[in-house]
Amino acid sequence: MPSVHPITQRQQKFYEDKLRNDAHKQKFSQAPEKGLDFLITGAYLWPSTESPPEDILGDNFEALDPIRMFHSCYIVYDHQMSIFKILSNIPYDVKNAIASLGNLLCEYGTRRAVAIERYLVTLPNPSSMTPAVKVVAVPWPKRSEKGDLDRQPLFSGNKLTNDELLKWKEPCESIKKNNTILMCQATLLCLKRMRYYRGSIQMRAHVGMFSLRKYRWTPPNAPTIPLDDFIENMKSSSTKGSLNKLLPAHQESGSLLHRTRKAANLFEPIDTSTHSLDKVEPIYVGMFTFKLNSHEEYKLQVETVPTQGGLGDAFEVTQRMWTKQDKRNAPAMQLFNIRLQGGATWKLHISMEDTVNASQLIPALAEFARSIHVKDHINNHDLEEFSDTSEKSVFDFSKNVMLNSFVQKVAWRYRLRNHSTYQFEVARYDTYRIESNRKVLVATHWGGTIHSDVWDQMFLENITMRHGAMAGWNSSLDTFFAQNVKSDVEGYHTGFMNFVYAAQTVIDFINDDSSG
C-alpha cells in the first residue's frame, strides 16, 4: 500500500501563500472601498457611442475581472466621461492594465469585423483561354431552399485568335501579379487582427469545386459576357461564392487517393519511418455539432489514430477539442481562386472559433464526449473507394437529443516533396443527419486541404491566451511563409509566392487525368 506522509513546512507555506495571493487578487474584482487613496490613476477613453461597454463587458463589466486580478488594480467606469479609471499604487500595473483594455477592445473589433473576402480570377496560359465566360448550373446539391442553383463560371467559345493572344499576353501577367499582391495584403491584414483573438484559429488552403451564388452579369440574360468584364465584375462587393468539397474522380487513372499514392515525385510520407506512400495510415476524425439556440452551436472534434502494436483498443485519441461558434460572426478571411477551365481550385481560409473548457460543459455534453469510441477491426479498403457512398461509420456514441449533425472524416496526409513546409491531406467526408437519435447518411464526398504545421503551432498560443493579452507571434508574412530571398516589388512576398506555387502544383495534379 502507498504510504501517506504529512506535508512539509515548505509545502504548507506554499499553500498558505497561494491562498493569501488569491484572496488579495480577488478583492480587485470588487469596487474599491470608499475613501481609499491611490498613488496612480490611469484613464482609458472608451468609444461608448460606437461600442457601448455594457454590450461587450457585461452589465457590471465583469469581463474585466481577469484583467483586474492579473494586474492587481481596480478598474471603474465613469459614465459621464466615458472613461475607465485604473486605480493602483504601482505605475507598472496601471500601464499594463491600460494596454490590456486596448487589446480587449481590439479583440472585440476582430470578432465583429467584416470578413475579408476576395474573388480572384486565375488565368492560364493565353493559348488555353477564350474571349468569353459563361455560367452553368452545378451538379451538386443546391444551397438555397428557394430553389436557387449555384453556378460554375467557365470559359466559352473558340480559343483566342493571334491578335487576341497578343492583346492578353501582358494583362495575364499583370493580373497574376496583382492577384498575388492582393492575397498578400489581405492575409497580412487578417493575421494582424488575429493576434488579439482568444480562441481556436485555423488557416487552411481548401481544395474543391468553386461556384457562384450571387454575381453581376451584364446584360442579365446574356448567355456569355466578355472575359475582361467578368474579371471586373468579380471585384464587386455583391459577389458571393463557395468552395464545395467535391473533388473530381478520374475513371481512367483511378481515384484521387489512388493517384496520390502513385505520385512519389510530388508527395512523400510525413512519418519518416513509413517508406511508401501506400503504407500511410489514415486518421479518423469525428466532428459533432450541437445546436443550443438559433445562433449558437457547440462543436466537438475528436481525432484518433491507430495505435502502434498496442493491445486492446486499436485506436488512441490524439485530439479532443470543444469549440463554440456564433453564426453572427463571419469567417475571418476567404480568398477564392476562380479557375475558368473547370475542375478543382482552391481558397485560402482563416477561421476562428471560441474554445470551450470541458469543465464548463453541461453534464449531458460531457457524458456524450466520454461515450465516443472507434470501432475495432476497421477495413480501410472500404473507406478508400472513391465512388462508394454506403455507410462506413467508424465512430460509436451514445444518444443525445442536442446532437444536430455528425461528420466523419477519414484523412490521409502527405508532405509535398518539393515544398516540405506544406502538407496535402486527402479526405473522405461522410455527413450524417440525426433523426430520432439515429444516424442517417446524407452525403459522401472527397476533399483536400493544404497547410503547414508552422501555422498550427503559432495559433496554439491564442487558445490559452488570457483576457486582454495579445499573441506573441509576429504577424508578418515571414512568420507563416518563410522566404529565402527578399523581393524588390512592394507587396510581393516570395515566401507567399512559394506557397501559392505549392497550392497550384496540387491543383494541377488533381485536374490532370494523366498524372501518376
Short mmCIF file of C-alpha atoms in Angstrom, two decimals:
data_model
loop_
_atom_site.label_atom_id
_atom_site.label_comp_id
_atom_site.label_asym_id
_atom_site.label_seq_id
_atom_site.Cartn_x
_atom_site.Cartn_y
_atom_site.Cartn_z
CA MET A 1 0.00 0.00 0.00
CA PRO A 2 1.23 3.52 -0.71
CA SER A 3 2.49 5.36 2.32
CA VAL A 4 1.00 8.68 3.44
CA HIS A 5 3.34 11.44 4.56
CA PRO A 6 2.41 14.73 6.20
CA ILE A 7 3.11 17.83 4.16
CA THR A 8 6.36 19.60 4.83
CA GLN A 9 6.65 23.12 6.23
CA ARG A 10 7.78 24.29 2.81
CA GLN A 11 4.66 22.84 1.17
CA GLN A 12 2.46 24.28 3.91
CA LYS A 13 3.96 27.73 3.37
CA PHE A 14 3.46 27.43 -0.40
CA TYR A 15 -0.25 26.65 0.01
CA GLU A 16 -0.78 29.42 2.56
CA ASP A 17 0.99 31.97 0.33
CA LYS A 18 -1.11 30.88 -2.62
CA LEU A 19 -4.35 31.28 -0.66
CA ARG A 20 -3.30 34.75 0.51
CA ASN A 21 -2.31 35.76 -3.02
CA ASP A 22 -5.61 34.51 -4.47
CA ALA A 23 -7.59 36.35 -1.80
CA HIS A 24 -5.57 39.51 -2.47
CA LYS A 25 -6.27 39.37 -6.20
CA GLN A 26 -9.93 38.52 -5.69
CA LYS A 27 -10.62 41.79 -3.93
CA PHE A 28 -9.86 43.73 -7.14
CA SER A 29 -12.99 42.30 -8.75
CA GLN A 30 -14.99 44.34 -6.23
CA ALA A 31 -15.42 48.12 -6.08
CA PRO A 32 -12.69 49.89 -4.08
CA GLU A 33 -13.56 50.89 -0.54
CA LYS A 34 -14.75 54.46 -0.09
CA GLY A 35 -12.03 56.84 1.00
CA LEU A 36 -9.24 54.60 -0.28
CA ASP A 37 -6.49 56.69 -1.86
CA PHE A 38 -4.25 55.59 -4.75
CA LEU A 39 -0.89 56.93 -5.85
CA ILE A 40 -1.59 56.32 -9.53
CA THR A 41 -4.76 56.82 -11.58
CA GLY A 42 -4.76 55.88 -15.24
CA ALA A 43 -7.53 56.56 -17.77
CA TYR A 44 -8.69 54.74 -20.88
CA LEU A 45 -11.13 56.54 -23.15
CA TRP A 46 -13.76 54.04 -24.35
CA PRO A 47 -15.65 54.61 -27.66
CA SER A 48 -19.02 54.27 -25.91
CA THR A 49 -21.07 55.61 -28.83
CA GLU A 50 -19.80 53.02 -31.30
CA SER A 51 -19.34 50.20 -28.75
CA PRO A 52 -21.34 50.54 -25.52
CA PRO A 53 -19.14 48.91 -22.84
CA GLU A 54 -22.09 47.06 -21.28
CA ASP A 55 -22.66 45.21 -24.57
CA ILE A 56 -19.09 43.94 -24.61
CA LEU A 57 -18.10 43.65 -20.95
CA GLY A 58 -21.41 42.79 -19.27
CA ASP A 59 -23.78 44.91 -17.21
CA ASN A 60 -21.34 45.06 -14.31
CA PHE A 61 -18.21 44.98 -16.52
CA GLU A 62 -17.45 41.50 -15.15
CA ALA A 63 -15.41 40.69 -18.28
CA LEU A 64 -12.72 42.98 -16.81
CA ASP A 65 -12.28 40.83 -13.69
CA PRO A 66 -9.44 38.72 -15.16
CA ILE A 67 -7.58 41.94 -16.07
CA ARG A 68 -8.23 43.46 -12.65
CA MET A 69 -6.90 40.40 -10.83
CA PHE A 70 -3.97 39.76 -13.17
CA HIS A 71 -2.67 43.34 -12.84
CA SER A 72 -3.81 43.81 -9.20
CA CYS A 73 -5.66 47.05 -9.81
CA TYR A 74 -9.19 48.45 -9.59
CA ILE A 75 -10.96 49.42 -12.81
CA VAL A 76 -14.09 51.59 -12.57
CA TYR A 77 -16.14 53.24 -15.28
CA ASP A 78 -17.03 56.92 -15.40
CA HIS A 79 -20.26 57.08 -17.43
CA GLN A 80 -20.20 60.86 -17.78
CA MET A 81 -16.72 60.98 -19.31
CA SER A 82 -16.83 57.53 -20.98
CA ILE A 83 -13.51 56.54 -19.46
CA PHE A 84 -12.27 53.59 -17.44
CA LYS A 85 -10.20 54.67 -14.45
CA ILE A 86 -7.39 52.34 -13.45
CA LEU A 87 -6.50 52.71 -9.77
CA SER A 88 -3.30 51.36 -8.21
CA ASN A 89 -0.20 52.27 -6.28
CA ILE A 90 2.14 50.73 -8.85
CA PRO A 91 2.71 52.61 -12.16
CA TYR A 92 3.77 49.42 -13.97
CA ASP A 93 0.43 47.72 -13.20
CA VAL A 94 -1.56 50.73 -14.37
CA LYS A 95 0.38 50.91 -17.63
CA ASN A 96 -0.15 47.21 -18.36
CA ALA A 97 -3.85 47.34 -17.43
CA ILE A 98 -4.36 50.20 -19.92
CA ALA A 99 -2.65 48.11 -22.62
CA SER A 100 -4.91 45.16 -21.75
CA LEU A 101 -8.02 47.32 -22.14
CA GLY A 102 -6.79 48.34 -25.59
CA ASN A 103 -6.18 44.70 -26.53
CA LEU A 104 -9.64 43.75 -25.27
CA LEU A 105 -11.24 46.38 -27.48
CA CYS A 106 -9.17 45.15 -30.44
CA GLU A 107 -10.39 41.61 -29.80
CA TYR A 108 -13.99 42.82 -29.89
CA GLY A 109 -13.23 44.59 -33.16
CA THR A 110 -11.76 41.36 -34.56
CA ARG A 111 -14.87 39.39 -33.61
CA ARG A 112 -17.19 41.91 -35.23
CA ALA A 113 -15.05 42.85 -38.23
CA VAL A 114 -16.38 42.37 -41.73
CA ALA A 115 -14.89 39.23 -43.23
CA ILE A 116 -12.08 39.73 -45.73
CA GLU A 117 -13.34 38.16 -48.96
CA ARG A 118 -11.74 38.26 -52.40
CA TYR A 119 -12.66 36.54 -55.67
CA LEU A 120 -9.58 36.35 -57.87
CA VAL A 121 -9.69 35.02 -61.42
CA THR A 122 -6.58 32.92 -62.11
CA LEU A 123 -5.82 32.84 -65.82
CA PRO A 124 -3.97 30.00 -67.57
CA ASN A 125 -1.61 30.39 -70.48
CA PRO A 126 -3.36 32.62 -73.08
CA SER A 127 -3.35 29.71 -75.55
CA SER A 128 -5.86 27.93 -73.28
CA MET A 129 -8.18 30.92 -72.91
CA THR A 130 -11.31 32.07 -74.70
CA PRO A 131 -12.60 35.67 -75.00
CA ALA A 132 -15.90 34.99 -73.18
CA VAL A 133 -17.27 33.42 -69.97
CA LYS A 134 -20.50 31.50 -69.32
CA VAL A 135 -22.07 30.11 -66.16
CA VAL A 136 -23.58 26.63 -65.89
CA ALA A 137 -25.74 25.10 -63.16
CA VAL A 138 -23.62 22.88 -60.93
CA PRO A 139 -24.44 19.18 -60.49
CA TRP A 140 -24.03 19.18 -56.70
CA PRO A 141 -26.90 19.87 -54.26
CA LYS A 142 -28.39 23.35 -54.20
CA ARG A 143 -27.79 25.58 -51.18
CA SER A 144 -30.97 27.60 -51.15
CA GLU A 145 -34.36 26.30 -50.05
CA LYS A 146 -35.85 28.76 -52.56
CA GLY A 147 -34.57 26.57 -55.37
CA ASP A 148 -31.73 28.85 -56.49
CA LEU A 149 -28.86 26.92 -58.05
CA ASP A 150 -25.18 27.60 -57.62
CA ARG A 151 -23.44 28.20 -60.92
CA GLN A 152 -19.93 27.48 -62.12
CA PRO A 153 -18.13 30.03 -64.34
CA LEU A 154 -16.34 28.55 -67.35
CA PHE A 155 -14.56 29.69 -70.49
CA SER A 156 -16.87 29.78 -73.52
CA GLY A 157 -16.29 29.97 -77.26
CA ASN A 158 -13.31 29.42 -79.51
CA LYS A 159 -9.69 29.83 -78.48
CA LEU A 160 -8.10 33.26 -78.75
CA THR A 161 -7.01 34.42 -82.19
CA ASN A 162 -3.43 35.51 -82.77
CA ASP A 163 -4.42 39.16 -82.33
CA GLU A 164 -6.27 38.34 -79.11
CA LEU A 165 -3.27 36.36 -77.85
CA LEU A 166 -1.10 39.44 -78.22
CA LYS A 167 -3.77 41.56 -76.55
CA TRP A 168 -3.95 39.27 -73.48
CA LYS A 169 -0.26 38.47 -73.04
CA GLU A 170 0.57 41.50 -70.92
CA PRO A 171 -2.77 41.66 -68.98
CA CYS A 172 -2.35 37.98 -67.99
CA GLU A 173 0.97 38.70 -66.31
CA SER A 174 -0.42 41.84 -64.68
CA ILE A 175 -3.50 40.02 -63.32
CA LYS A 176 -1.37 37.20 -61.93
CA LYS A 177 0.93 39.68 -60.19
CA ASN A 178 -1.95 41.79 -58.83
CA ASN A 179 -3.71 38.67 -57.51
CA THR A 180 -0.63 37.71 -55.52
CA ILE A 181 -0.25 41.22 -54.11
CA LEU A 182 -3.96 41.32 -53.14
CA MET A 183 -3.65 37.94 -51.42
CA CYS A 184 -0.53 39.06 -49.55
CA GLN A 185 -2.19 42.27 -48.36
CA ALA A 186 -5.42 40.53 -47.30
CA THR A 187 -3.57 37.77 -45.43
CA LEU A 188 -1.33 40.27 -43.66
CA LEU A 189 -4.33 42.37 -42.57
CA CYS A 190 -6.15 39.30 -41.25
CA LEU A 191 -3.11 38.00 -39.34
CA LYS A 192 -2.71 41.38 -37.64
CA ARG A 193 -6.31 41.14 -36.43
CA MET A 194 -5.86 37.55 -35.26
CA ARG A 195 -3.18 38.49 -32.72
CA TYR A 196 -5.95 39.77 -30.45
CA TYR A 197 -8.34 36.84 -30.79
CA ARG A 198 -8.67 34.39 -27.90
CA GLY A 199 -9.75 31.02 -29.25
CA SER A 200 -9.09 28.48 -31.96
CA ILE A 201 -7.67 29.87 -35.22
CA GLN A 202 -7.14 27.72 -38.27
CA MET A 203 -5.54 28.61 -41.59
CA ARG A 204 -6.02 26.17 -44.47
CA ALA A 205 -5.93 26.13 -48.25
CA HIS A 206 -9.08 24.16 -49.07
CA VAL A 207 -9.32 22.32 -52.37
CA GLY A 208 -12.65 21.80 -54.13
CA MET A 209 -15.09 22.96 -56.78
CA PHE A 210 -15.95 26.67 -56.96
CA SER A 211 -19.43 28.01 -57.65
CA LEU A 212 -21.13 31.40 -57.61
CA ARG A 213 -24.29 32.23 -55.64
CA LYS A 214 -24.53 35.97 -56.28
CA TYR A 215 -22.79 37.82 -59.09
CA ARG A 216 -23.13 40.68 -61.57
CA TRP A 217 -23.96 39.65 -65.12
CA THR A 218 -24.43 42.40 -67.69
CA PRO A 219 -26.62 42.28 -69.67
CA PRO A 220 -28.59 39.99 -67.27
CA ASN A 221 -29.89 37.50 -69.85
CA ALA A 222 -26.78 37.25 -71.99
CA PRO A 223 -25.50 33.66 -72.47
CA THR A 224 -21.90 34.88 -72.17
CA ILE A 225 -20.03 38.03 -71.22
CA PRO A 226 -16.54 39.22 -72.23
CA LEU A 227 -13.71 37.83 -70.11
CA ASP A 228 -12.46 41.25 -69.03
CA ASP A 229 -15.99 42.22 -67.90
CA PHE A 230 -16.24 39.03 -65.85
CA ILE A 231 -12.90 39.72 -64.14
CA GLU A 232 -14.06 43.25 -63.28
CA ASN A 233 -17.46 42.00 -62.01
CA MET A 234 -15.76 39.61 -59.58
CA LYS A 235 -14.37 42.65 -57.74
CA SER A 236 -17.91 43.74 -56.80
CA SER A 237 -18.80 43.60 -53.10
CA SER A 238 -22.05 41.84 -54.04
CA THR A 239 -20.18 38.76 -55.34
CA LYS A 240 -20.75 35.64 -53.22
CA GLY A 241 -19.39 32.19 -53.92
CA SER A 242 -18.40 28.97 -52.21
CA LEU A 243 -15.96 26.10 -52.46
CA ASN A 244 -17.57 22.66 -52.30
CA LYS A 245 -15.74 19.58 -51.04
CA LEU A 246 -16.34 17.72 -54.27
CA LEU A 247 -13.17 16.61 -56.00
CA PRO A 248 -13.41 15.07 -59.47
CA ALA A 249 -12.94 11.32 -59.84
CA HIS A 250 -10.93 10.36 -62.93
CA GLN A 251 -12.17 7.00 -64.13
CA GLU A 252 -9.17 6.45 -66.39
CA SER A 253 -6.49 6.88 -63.74
CA GLY A 254 -8.40 5.90 -60.60
CA SER A 255 -9.44 7.82 -57.51
CA LEU A 256 -7.55 10.81 -56.17
CA LEU A 257 -6.28 8.74 -53.24
CA HIS A 258 -5.02 6.03 -55.61
CA ARG A 259 -3.29 8.60 -57.81
CA THR A 260 -1.72 10.35 -54.82
CA ARG A 261 -0.19 7.06 -53.67
CA LYS A 262 1.43 6.68 -57.10
CA ALA A 263 2.79 10.25 -57.26
CA ALA A 264 6.08 9.73 -55.44
CA ASN A 265 7.55 12.59 -57.49
CA LEU A 266 5.16 15.02 -55.73
CA PHE A 267 4.45 13.56 -52.29
CA GLU A 268 6.22 11.68 -49.50
CA PRO A 269 5.09 10.20 -46.14
CA ILE A 270 5.10 12.61 -43.20
CA ASP A 271 6.37 9.87 -40.86
CA THR A 272 9.97 9.09 -41.77
CA SER A 273 9.51 5.51 -40.55
CA THR A 274 6.93 4.97 -43.32
CA HIS A 275 8.80 4.13 -46.52
CA SER A 276 5.94 4.02 -49.02
CA LEU A 277 3.00 6.29 -49.86
CA ASP A 278 0.58 3.37 -49.91
CA LYS A 279 1.58 2.47 -46.33
CA VAL A 280 0.36 5.79 -44.90
CA GLU A 281 -2.30 5.05 -42.27
CA PRO A 282 -5.48 7.17 -42.21
CA ILE A 283 -6.54 9.45 -39.37
CA TYR A 284 -10.15 9.27 -38.16
CA VAL A 285 -11.85 12.50 -37.15
CA GLY A 286 -15.35 12.79 -35.72
CA MET A 287 -16.96 16.24 -35.93
CA PHE A 288 -20.13 16.60 -33.84
CA THR A 289 -22.39 19.67 -33.90
CA PHE A 290 -24.85 20.56 -31.13
CA LYS A 291 -27.37 23.31 -31.72
CA LEU A 292 -28.14 25.13 -28.47
CA ASN A 293 -30.12 28.07 -29.85
CA SER A 294 -30.85 29.93 -33.07
CA HIS A 295 -27.39 31.43 -33.49
CA GLU A 296 -25.02 29.40 -31.32
CA GLU A 297 -23.52 25.96 -31.95
CA TYR A 298 -21.18 23.82 -29.90
CA LYS A 299 -18.75 21.62 -31.80
CA LEU A 300 -16.69 18.68 -30.65
CA GLN A 301 -13.80 17.40 -32.74
CA VAL A 302 -12.26 14.06 -31.83
CA GLU A 303 -9.17 12.90 -33.72
CA THR A 304 -7.88 9.34 -33.41
CA VAL A 305 -5.04 7.35 -34.96
CA PRO A 306 -4.27 3.62 -34.95
CA THR A 307 -2.01 2.57 -32.09
CA GLN A 308 1.35 1.14 -32.98
CA GLY A 309 1.29 -2.51 -31.90
CA GLY A 310 -1.00 -1.73 -28.96
CA LEU A 311 -3.21 -4.27 -27.23
CA GLY A 312 -6.94 -3.97 -26.65
CA ASP A 313 -8.43 -0.86 -28.25
CA ALA A 314 -6.77 -0.34 -31.64
CA PHE A 315 -7.04 3.46 -31.58
CA GLU A 316 -5.94 6.32 -29.41
CA VAL A 317 -7.34 9.84 -29.18
CA THR A 318 -4.76 12.44 -30.20
CA GLN A 319 -7.02 15.50 -30.02
CA ARG A 320 -10.31 16.35 -28.35
CA MET A 321 -11.46 19.95 -28.67
CA TRP A 322 -14.72 21.72 -27.86
CA THR A 323 -15.46 24.96 -29.69
CA LYS A 324 -18.38 27.35 -29.81
CA GLN A 325 -19.34 29.21 -32.95
CA ASP A 326 -21.59 32.24 -33.10
CA LYS A 327 -23.19 32.33 -36.54
CA ARG A 328 -23.35 36.11 -36.28
CA ASN A 329 -19.55 36.15 -36.61
CA ALA A 330 -18.32 35.78 -40.19
CA PRO A 331 -15.18 33.79 -41.18
CA ALA A 332 -12.09 35.91 -40.74
CA MET A 333 -10.86 35.56 -44.34
CA GLN A 334 -11.67 33.76 -47.58
CA LEU A 335 -9.53 34.24 -50.70
CA PHE A 336 -11.07 32.36 -53.64
CA ASN A 337 -9.15 31.45 -56.77
CA ILE A 338 -11.57 31.13 -59.71
CA ARG A 339 -10.46 28.63 -62.36
CA LEU A 340 -12.36 29.07 -65.62
CA GLN A 341 -11.12 25.83 -67.22
CA GLY A 342 -13.34 23.80 -64.87
CA GLY A 343 -12.16 21.20 -62.38
CA ALA A 344 -10.83 21.78 -58.89
CA THR A 345 -9.45 25.02 -57.50
CA TRP A 346 -8.57 26.36 -54.03
CA LYS A 347 -9.16 29.09 -51.47
CA LEU A 348 -7.07 30.33 -48.55
CA HIS A 349 -9.31 30.34 -45.49
CA ILE A 350 -8.73 31.65 -41.95
CA SER A 351 -11.44 30.71 -39.45
CA MET A 352 -11.94 31.45 -35.77
CA GLU A 353 -13.99 29.70 -33.08
CA ASP A 354 -14.23 30.15 -29.33
CA THR A 355 -12.74 27.27 -27.36
CA VAL A 356 -14.78 25.77 -24.53
CA ASN A 357 -13.21 24.26 -21.43
CA ALA A 358 -14.56 20.75 -20.83
CA SER A 359 -15.22 21.66 -17.17
CA GLN A 360 -17.74 24.31 -18.33
CA LEU A 361 -19.90 21.88 -20.32
CA ILE A 362 -23.37 20.89 -19.21
CA PRO A 363 -23.40 17.27 -17.91
CA ALA A 364 -25.21 15.89 -20.99
CA LEU A 365 -22.46 17.09 -23.36
CA ALA A 366 -19.66 15.92 -21.06
CA GLU A 367 -21.27 12.47 -20.84
CA PHE A 368 -21.65 12.31 -24.61
CA ALA A 369 -17.94 13.09 -25.11
CA ARG A 370 -16.98 10.22 -22.81
CA SER A 371 -19.17 7.80 -24.75
CA ILE A 372 -17.36 8.24 -28.09
CA HIS A 373 -15.15 5.40 -29.25
CA VAL A 374 -13.84 4.00 -32.54
CA LYS A 375 -14.83 0.53 -33.70
CA ASP A 376 -12.18 -2.17 -33.83
CA HIS A 377 -11.16 -4.07 -36.96
CA ILE A 378 -11.94 -1.32 -39.48
CA ASN A 379 -11.44 -2.24 -43.11
CA ASN A 380 -9.62 0.77 -44.53
CA HIS A 381 -10.05 -0.55 -48.06
CA ASP A 382 -13.81 0.02 -47.81
CA LEU A 383 -13.19 3.65 -46.86
CA GLU A 384 -10.81 4.20 -49.78
CA GLU A 385 -13.36 3.53 -52.51
CA PHE A 386 -13.92 6.88 -54.19
CA SER A 387 -17.35 6.12 -55.62
CA ASP A 388 -18.70 4.08 -52.70
CA THR A 389 -21.29 6.10 -50.76
CA SER A 390 -22.61 3.37 -48.44
CA GLU A 391 -22.45 3.93 -44.70
CA LYS A 392 -18.97 3.40 -43.31
CA SER A 393 -19.26 4.88 -39.82
CA VAL A 394 -16.28 4.02 -37.63
CA PHE A 395 -17.47 6.02 -34.58
CA ASP A 396 -19.93 4.81 -31.95
CA PHE A 397 -21.51 7.16 -29.42
CA SER A 398 -24.49 7.43 -27.10
CA LYS A 399 -27.77 9.16 -27.89
CA ASN A 400 -28.07 12.90 -27.28
CA VAL A 401 -31.13 15.00 -28.15
CA MET A 402 -28.99 18.10 -28.78
CA LEU A 403 -26.79 16.41 -31.39
CA ASN A 404 -27.68 18.09 -34.69
CA SER A 405 -25.21 16.55 -37.14
CA PHE A 406 -22.16 14.32 -37.34
CA VAL A 407 -19.42 14.39 -39.95
CA GLN A 408 -16.84 11.63 -40.13
CA LYS A 409 -13.56 12.47 -41.82
CA VAL A 410 -11.06 9.80 -42.83
CA ALA A 411 -7.86 11.55 -43.88
CA TRP A 412 -4.58 10.50 -45.48
CA ARG A 413 -1.83 13.08 -45.00
CA TYR A 414 1.30 13.53 -47.12
CA ARG A 415 4.15 16.00 -47.33
CA LEU A 416 4.85 17.89 -50.57
CA ARG A 417 8.23 16.66 -51.74
CA ASN A 418 9.47 19.94 -53.25
CA HIS A 419 7.70 22.11 -50.66
CA SER A 420 8.42 20.22 -47.42
CA THR A 421 6.89 23.02 -45.29
CA TYR A 422 3.42 22.06 -46.53
CA GLN A 423 1.18 19.01 -46.18
CA PHE A 424 -1.52 17.74 -48.51
CA GLU A 425 -4.50 15.95 -46.99
CA VAL A 426 -6.89 13.78 -48.99
CA ALA A 427 -10.07 13.13 -47.02
CA ARG A 428 -13.37 11.32 -47.30
CA TYR A 429 -16.27 13.15 -45.60
CA ASP A 430 -19.41 11.25 -44.58
CA THR A 431 -22.15 13.62 -43.42
CA TYR A 432 -24.89 12.24 -41.18
CA ARG A 433 -28.13 13.81 -40.02
CA ILE A 434 -29.51 12.77 -36.65
CA GLU A 435 -33.15 11.67 -36.84
CA SER A 436 -34.88 10.12 -33.82
CA ASN A 437 -31.44 9.52 -32.31
CA ARG A 438 -30.39 7.59 -35.43
CA LYS A 439 -27.57 8.33 -37.83
CA VAL A 440 -28.81 8.87 -41.38
CA LEU A 441 -26.15 9.15 -44.09
CA VAL A 442 -26.86 12.30 -46.11
CA ALA A 443 -23.84 12.62 -48.39
CA THR A 444 -20.34 11.32 -49.07
CA HIS A 445 -17.73 13.43 -50.78
CA TRP A 446 -13.97 13.82 -51.05
CA GLY A 447 -11.99 16.96 -50.33
CA GLY A 448 -8.45 18.14 -49.83
CA THR A 449 -6.50 20.70 -47.81
CA ILE A 450 -3.01 22.16 -47.85
CA HIS A 451 -1.48 23.56 -44.69
CA SER A 452 1.72 24.00 -42.70
CA ASP A 453 2.43 22.72 -39.19
CA VAL A 454 4.01 26.14 -38.54
CA TRP A 455 0.56 27.74 -38.79
CA ASP A 456 -0.95 25.40 -36.20
CA GLN A 457 1.98 25.85 -33.81
CA MET A 458 1.70 29.64 -33.97
CA PHE A 459 -2.04 29.68 -33.32
CA LEU A 460 -1.79 27.37 -30.29
CA GLU A 461 -0.90 30.43 -28.20
CA ASN A 462 -4.30 32.01 -28.90
CA ILE A 463 -6.15 29.08 -27.34
CA THR A 464 -4.66 29.65 -23.88
CA MET A 465 -4.26 33.43 -24.11
CA ARG A 466 -5.56 35.40 -21.13
CA HIS A 467 -8.08 38.25 -21.28
CA GLY A 468 -6.59 41.47 -22.57
CA ALA A 469 -3.45 39.83 -23.92
CA MET A 470 -2.01 39.86 -27.41
CA ALA A 471 -0.35 36.87 -29.06
CA GLY A 472 3.42 36.96 -29.02
CA TRP A 473 3.89 35.71 -32.56
CA ASN A 474 4.85 38.18 -35.26
CA SER A 475 2.05 38.89 -37.73
CA SER A 476 4.42 39.37 -40.68
CA LEU A 477 4.21 37.06 -43.68
CA ASP A 478 7.77 35.91 -42.90
CA THR A 479 6.42 34.18 -39.79
CA PHE A 480 3.98 31.99 -41.70
CA PHE A 481 5.50 31.88 -45.20
CA ALA A 482 9.27 31.61 -44.92
CA GLN A 483 11.19 33.15 -47.80
CA ASN A 484 14.77 32.60 -48.85
CA VAL A 485 15.28 35.88 -50.70
CA LYS A 486 13.77 39.32 -50.39
CA SER A 487 11.66 40.78 -53.17
CA ASP A 488 12.15 44.25 -54.59
CA VAL A 489 8.48 44.58 -55.52
CA GLU A 490 6.32 46.18 -52.83
CA GLY A 491 3.69 43.78 -51.52
CA TYR A 492 5.20 40.87 -53.46
CA HIS A 493 6.37 38.26 -50.95
CA THR A 494 8.49 35.38 -52.26
CA GLY A 495 7.58 33.08 -49.35
CA PHE A 496 3.91 33.58 -50.08
CA MET A 497 4.64 33.01 -53.77
CA ASN A 498 6.22 29.66 -52.87
CA PHE A 499 3.04 28.71 -51.03
CA VAL A 500 0.86 29.75 -53.99
CA TYR A 501 3.07 27.69 -56.28
CA ALA A 502 2.75 24.67 -53.93
CA ALA A 503 -1.05 25.02 -53.93
CA GLN A 504 -1.11 25.34 -57.71
CA THR A 505 1.07 22.23 -58.03
CA VAL A 506 -1.56 20.25 -56.12
CA ILE A 507 -4.40 21.73 -58.21
CA ASP A 508 -2.62 20.86 -61.46
CA PHE A 509 -2.10 17.31 -60.18
CA ILE A 510 -5.79 16.89 -59.25
CA ASN A 511 -7.04 18.21 -62.58
CA ASP A 512 -4.61 16.26 -64.78
CA ASP A 513 -6.01 12.86 -65.88
CA SER A 514 -2.58 11.67 -66.98
CA SER A 515 -0.88 12.30 -63.60
CA GLY A 516 0.51 9.46 -61.55
#
